[in-house]
Coordinates of C-alpha atoms in Angstrom, one line a residue:
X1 CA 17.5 -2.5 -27.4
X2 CA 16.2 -4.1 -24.4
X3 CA 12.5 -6.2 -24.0
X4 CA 11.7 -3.4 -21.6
X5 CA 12.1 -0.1 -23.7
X6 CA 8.7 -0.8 -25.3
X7 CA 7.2 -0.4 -22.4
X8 CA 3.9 2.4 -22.5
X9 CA 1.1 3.3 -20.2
X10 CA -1.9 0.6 -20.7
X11 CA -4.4 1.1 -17.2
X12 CA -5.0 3.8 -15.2
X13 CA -7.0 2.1 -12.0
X14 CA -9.0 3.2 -9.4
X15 CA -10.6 0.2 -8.1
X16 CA -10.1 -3.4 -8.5
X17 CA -12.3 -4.3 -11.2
X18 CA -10.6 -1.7 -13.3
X19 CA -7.8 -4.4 -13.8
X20 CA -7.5 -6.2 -17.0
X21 CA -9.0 -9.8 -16.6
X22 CA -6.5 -11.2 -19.5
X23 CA -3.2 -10.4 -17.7
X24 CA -0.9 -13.0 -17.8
X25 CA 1.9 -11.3 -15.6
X26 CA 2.4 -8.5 -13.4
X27 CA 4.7 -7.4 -11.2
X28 CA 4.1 -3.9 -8.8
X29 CA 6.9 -1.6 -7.8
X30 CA 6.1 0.1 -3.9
X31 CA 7.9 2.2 -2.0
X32 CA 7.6 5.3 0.5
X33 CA 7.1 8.4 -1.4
X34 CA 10.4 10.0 -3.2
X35 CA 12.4 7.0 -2.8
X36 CA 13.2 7.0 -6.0
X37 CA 10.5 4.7 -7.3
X38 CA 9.2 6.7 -10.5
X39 CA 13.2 7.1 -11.1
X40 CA 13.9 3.5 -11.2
X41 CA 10.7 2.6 -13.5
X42 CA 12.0 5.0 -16.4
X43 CA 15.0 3.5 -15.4
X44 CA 14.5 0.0 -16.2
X45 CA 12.4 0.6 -18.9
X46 CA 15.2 3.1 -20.7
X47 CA 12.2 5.8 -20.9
X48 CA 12.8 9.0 -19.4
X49 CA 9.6 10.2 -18.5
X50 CA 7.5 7.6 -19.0
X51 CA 6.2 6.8 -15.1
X52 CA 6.7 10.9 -14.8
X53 CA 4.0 11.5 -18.0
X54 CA 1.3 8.7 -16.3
X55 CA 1.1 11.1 -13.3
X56 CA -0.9 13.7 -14.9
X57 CA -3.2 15.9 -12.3
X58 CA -6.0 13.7 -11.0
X59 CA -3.8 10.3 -11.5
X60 CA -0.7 10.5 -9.0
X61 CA -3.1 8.8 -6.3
X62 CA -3.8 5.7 -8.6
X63 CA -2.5 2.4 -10.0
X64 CA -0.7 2.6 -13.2
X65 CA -0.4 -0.5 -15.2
X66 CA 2.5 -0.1 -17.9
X67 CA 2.8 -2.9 -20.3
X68 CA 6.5 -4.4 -21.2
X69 CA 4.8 -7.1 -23.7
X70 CA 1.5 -8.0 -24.2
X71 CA -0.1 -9.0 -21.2
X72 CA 2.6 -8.5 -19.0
X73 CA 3.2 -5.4 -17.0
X74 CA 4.8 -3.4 -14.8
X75 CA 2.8 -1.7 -12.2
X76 CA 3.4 1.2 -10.3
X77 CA 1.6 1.5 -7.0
X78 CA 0.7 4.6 -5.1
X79 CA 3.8 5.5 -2.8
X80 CA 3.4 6.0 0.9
X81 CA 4.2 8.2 3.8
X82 CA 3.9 11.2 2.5
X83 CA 3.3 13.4 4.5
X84 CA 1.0 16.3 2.6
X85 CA -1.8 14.1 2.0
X86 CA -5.0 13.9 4.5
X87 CA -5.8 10.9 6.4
X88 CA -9.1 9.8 4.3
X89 CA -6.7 10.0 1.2
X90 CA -3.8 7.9 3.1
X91 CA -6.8 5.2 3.8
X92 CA -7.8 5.2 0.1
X93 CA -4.6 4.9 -1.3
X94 CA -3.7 1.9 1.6
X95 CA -7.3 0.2 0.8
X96 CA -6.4 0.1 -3.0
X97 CA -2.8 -1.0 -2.3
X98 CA -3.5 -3.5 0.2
X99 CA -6.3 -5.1 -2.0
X100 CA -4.4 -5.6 -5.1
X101 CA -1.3 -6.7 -3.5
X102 CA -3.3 -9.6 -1.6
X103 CA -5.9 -10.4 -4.0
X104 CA -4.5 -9.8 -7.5
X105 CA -4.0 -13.2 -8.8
X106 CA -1.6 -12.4 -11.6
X107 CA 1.2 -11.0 -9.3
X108 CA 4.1 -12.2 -9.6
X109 CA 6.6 -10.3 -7.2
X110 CA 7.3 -7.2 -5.9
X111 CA 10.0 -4.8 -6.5
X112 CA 10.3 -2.8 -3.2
X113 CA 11.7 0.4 -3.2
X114 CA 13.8 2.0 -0.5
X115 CA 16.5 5.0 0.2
X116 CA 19.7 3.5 0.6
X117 CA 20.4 6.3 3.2
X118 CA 16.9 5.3 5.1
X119 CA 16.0 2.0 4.6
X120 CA 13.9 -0.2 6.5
X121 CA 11.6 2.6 7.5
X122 CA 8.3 1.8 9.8
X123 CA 6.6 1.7 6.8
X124 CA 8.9 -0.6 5.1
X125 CA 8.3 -3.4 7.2
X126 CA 4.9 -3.0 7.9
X127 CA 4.4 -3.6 4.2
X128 CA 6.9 -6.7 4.4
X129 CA 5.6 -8.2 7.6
X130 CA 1.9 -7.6 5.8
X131 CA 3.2 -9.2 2.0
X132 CA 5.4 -11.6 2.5
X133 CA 3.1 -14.2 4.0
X134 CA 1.9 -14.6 0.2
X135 CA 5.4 -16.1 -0.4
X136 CA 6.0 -14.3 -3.6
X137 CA 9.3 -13.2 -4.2
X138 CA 10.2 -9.8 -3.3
X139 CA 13.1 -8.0 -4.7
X140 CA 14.5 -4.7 -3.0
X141 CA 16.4 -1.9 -5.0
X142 CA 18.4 0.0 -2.6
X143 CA 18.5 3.3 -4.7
X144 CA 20.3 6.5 -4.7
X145 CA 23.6 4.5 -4.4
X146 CA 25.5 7.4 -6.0
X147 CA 25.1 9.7 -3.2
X148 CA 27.9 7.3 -0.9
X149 CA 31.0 5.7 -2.2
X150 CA 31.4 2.7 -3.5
X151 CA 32.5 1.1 -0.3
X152 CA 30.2 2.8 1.7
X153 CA 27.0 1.3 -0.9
X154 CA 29.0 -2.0 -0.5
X155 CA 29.3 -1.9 3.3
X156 CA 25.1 -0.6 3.7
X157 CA 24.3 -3.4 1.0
X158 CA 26.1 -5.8 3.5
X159 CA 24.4 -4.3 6.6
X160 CA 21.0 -4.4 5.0
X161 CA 21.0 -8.0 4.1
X162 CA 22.2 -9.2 7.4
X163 CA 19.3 -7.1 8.7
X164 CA 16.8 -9.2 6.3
X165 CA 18.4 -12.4 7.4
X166 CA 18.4 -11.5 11.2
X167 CA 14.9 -10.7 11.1
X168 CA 13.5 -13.9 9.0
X169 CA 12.5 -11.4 5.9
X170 CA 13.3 -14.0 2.7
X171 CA 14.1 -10.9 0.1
X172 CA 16.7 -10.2 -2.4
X173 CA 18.2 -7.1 -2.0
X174 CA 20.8 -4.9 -4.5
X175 CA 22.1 -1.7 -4.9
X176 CA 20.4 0.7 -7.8
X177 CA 21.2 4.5 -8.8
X178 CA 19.3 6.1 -11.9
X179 CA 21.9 8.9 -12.0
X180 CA 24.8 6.1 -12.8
X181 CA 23.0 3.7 -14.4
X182 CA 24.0 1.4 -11.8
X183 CA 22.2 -2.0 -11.1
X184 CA 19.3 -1.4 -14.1
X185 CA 20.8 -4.3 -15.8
X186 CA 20.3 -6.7 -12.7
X187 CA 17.1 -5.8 -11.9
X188 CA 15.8 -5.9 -15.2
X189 CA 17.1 -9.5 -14.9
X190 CA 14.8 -9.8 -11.8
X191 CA 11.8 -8.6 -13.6
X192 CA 12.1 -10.2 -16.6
X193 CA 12.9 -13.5 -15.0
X194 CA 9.2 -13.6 -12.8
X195 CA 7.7 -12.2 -16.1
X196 CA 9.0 -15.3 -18.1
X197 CA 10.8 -12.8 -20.7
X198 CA 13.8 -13.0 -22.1
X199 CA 16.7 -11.8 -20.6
X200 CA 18.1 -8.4 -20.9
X201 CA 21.4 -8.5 -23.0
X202 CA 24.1 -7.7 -21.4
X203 CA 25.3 -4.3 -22.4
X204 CA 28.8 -3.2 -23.2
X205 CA 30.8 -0.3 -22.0
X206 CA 33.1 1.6 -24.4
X207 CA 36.3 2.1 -22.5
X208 CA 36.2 5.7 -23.6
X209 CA 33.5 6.3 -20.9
X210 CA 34.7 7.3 -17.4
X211 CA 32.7 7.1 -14.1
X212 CA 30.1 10.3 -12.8
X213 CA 31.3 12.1 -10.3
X214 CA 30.1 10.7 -6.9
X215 CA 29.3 12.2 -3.6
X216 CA 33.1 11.6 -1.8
X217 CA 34.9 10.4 -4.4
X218 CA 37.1 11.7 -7.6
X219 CA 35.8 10.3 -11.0
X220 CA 36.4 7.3 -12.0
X221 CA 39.1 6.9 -8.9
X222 CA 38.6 3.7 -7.0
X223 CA 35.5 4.5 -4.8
X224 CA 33.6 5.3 -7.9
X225 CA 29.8 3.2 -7.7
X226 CA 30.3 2.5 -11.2
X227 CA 32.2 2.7 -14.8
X228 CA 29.2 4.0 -16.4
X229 CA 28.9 7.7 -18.2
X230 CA 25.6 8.8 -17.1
X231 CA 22.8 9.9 -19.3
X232 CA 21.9 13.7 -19.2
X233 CA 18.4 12.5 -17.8
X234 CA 18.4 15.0 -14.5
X235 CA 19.0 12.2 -12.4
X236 CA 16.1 10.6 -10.0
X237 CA 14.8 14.3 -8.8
X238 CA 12.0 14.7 -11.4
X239 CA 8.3 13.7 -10.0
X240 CA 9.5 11.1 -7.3
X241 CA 11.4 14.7 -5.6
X242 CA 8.2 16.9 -6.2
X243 CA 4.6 14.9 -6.2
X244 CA 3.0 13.1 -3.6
X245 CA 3.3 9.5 -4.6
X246 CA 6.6 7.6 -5.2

């Protein structure tokens, strides 16, 4: 069982001094709203609706702080750009955002998430140009790999770093799908590196198991994203499809 699956809810927080002053690690997931953020949380943390139960009514537009050991969290920030919230709620959501992610001392990275279909959006490097003058490491899961084949994920993987490089932006970049269970290991490895944890286990595949189907591809044929049989977990629709945060 991995470090992560004991993961649960700790902080709900509305303003800065709401943090926890003992924290010894965090690291905040962002990302434009129904990227797949809340997806790739449960993901990680091998708990299926454990970002989707913190966003009860009255605490989608807040900070949730969910705790992977003592002390150390992960922590989900309000997601952005979306489009059926007013403008006084898009300022108080960016006020809260922008103060933790420049002020909060026990940051250790971010996890940036983006739509391998639409990545880079305005908003996507507005927040990098604005964060990564901190020079803390940020990590970029390129998610909803299973809706192209594995060549095309490959090729938009390639595309996308050159992009980074090209422009100056120092990230690290990698492909993720929820549905396949594809990349979870890798980015746990990420997480649990800037947390000081130990490192996930490696997990084995019994060679009964065949690919999911993939958009373009036949299962388990040779454009398949990966060898994986896929949970029955709905995939990454659930809140992250539906709310109005990420």
């Amino acid at each position: 069982m991995s470090i992560f699956s004991h993961s649960k809810l700790a902080f709900t927080v509305a303003e800065m001094k709401q943090l926890p002053s003992d924290s010894l690690g965090e690291v905040a997931f962002a990302g434009r709203s129904n990227a797949g953020k809340s997806s790739a949380i449960n993901a990680l943390t091998h708990r299926r609706r454990l970002a989707f139960v913190a966003r009860q009514p009255g605490k989608t537009r807040l900070i949730q702080m969910f705790e992977v050991t003592p002390g150390k969290y992960i922590v989900d920030l309000p997601g952005y750009g979306y489009a059926r919230v007013d403008e006084a709620t898009r300022r108080r959501w960016a006020r809260l955002v922008d103060q933790y992610l420049k002020e909060r001392q026990p940051l250790k990275g971010m996890v940036l998430i983006m739509d391998i279909r639409h990545p880079l959006t305005p908003l996507d490097r507005h927040l990098l140009e604005w964060f990564l003058p901190r020079k803390l490491p940020v990590h970029i899961l390129l998610t909803k790999a299973d809706k192209l084949t594995r060549a095309q994920a490959n090729k938009a993987l390639q595309t996308f770093e050159a992009t980074l490089r090209d422009e100056g932006m120092a990230c690290s970049a990698q492909l993720f799908s929820s549905l396949a269970v594809a990349g979870v290991e890798q980015a746990q490895s990420t997480v649990a590196d800037w947390l000081a944890l130990p490192p996930p286990a490696a997990k084995k595949v019994a060679a009964k198991n065949k690919s999911p189907r993939l958009k373009g591809s036949k299962a388990g044929g040779k454009n398949a994203l990966i060898g994986i049989k896929a949970p029955a977990q709905g995939g990454e629709a659930g809140d992250d499809e539906t709310s109005s945060v990420g």
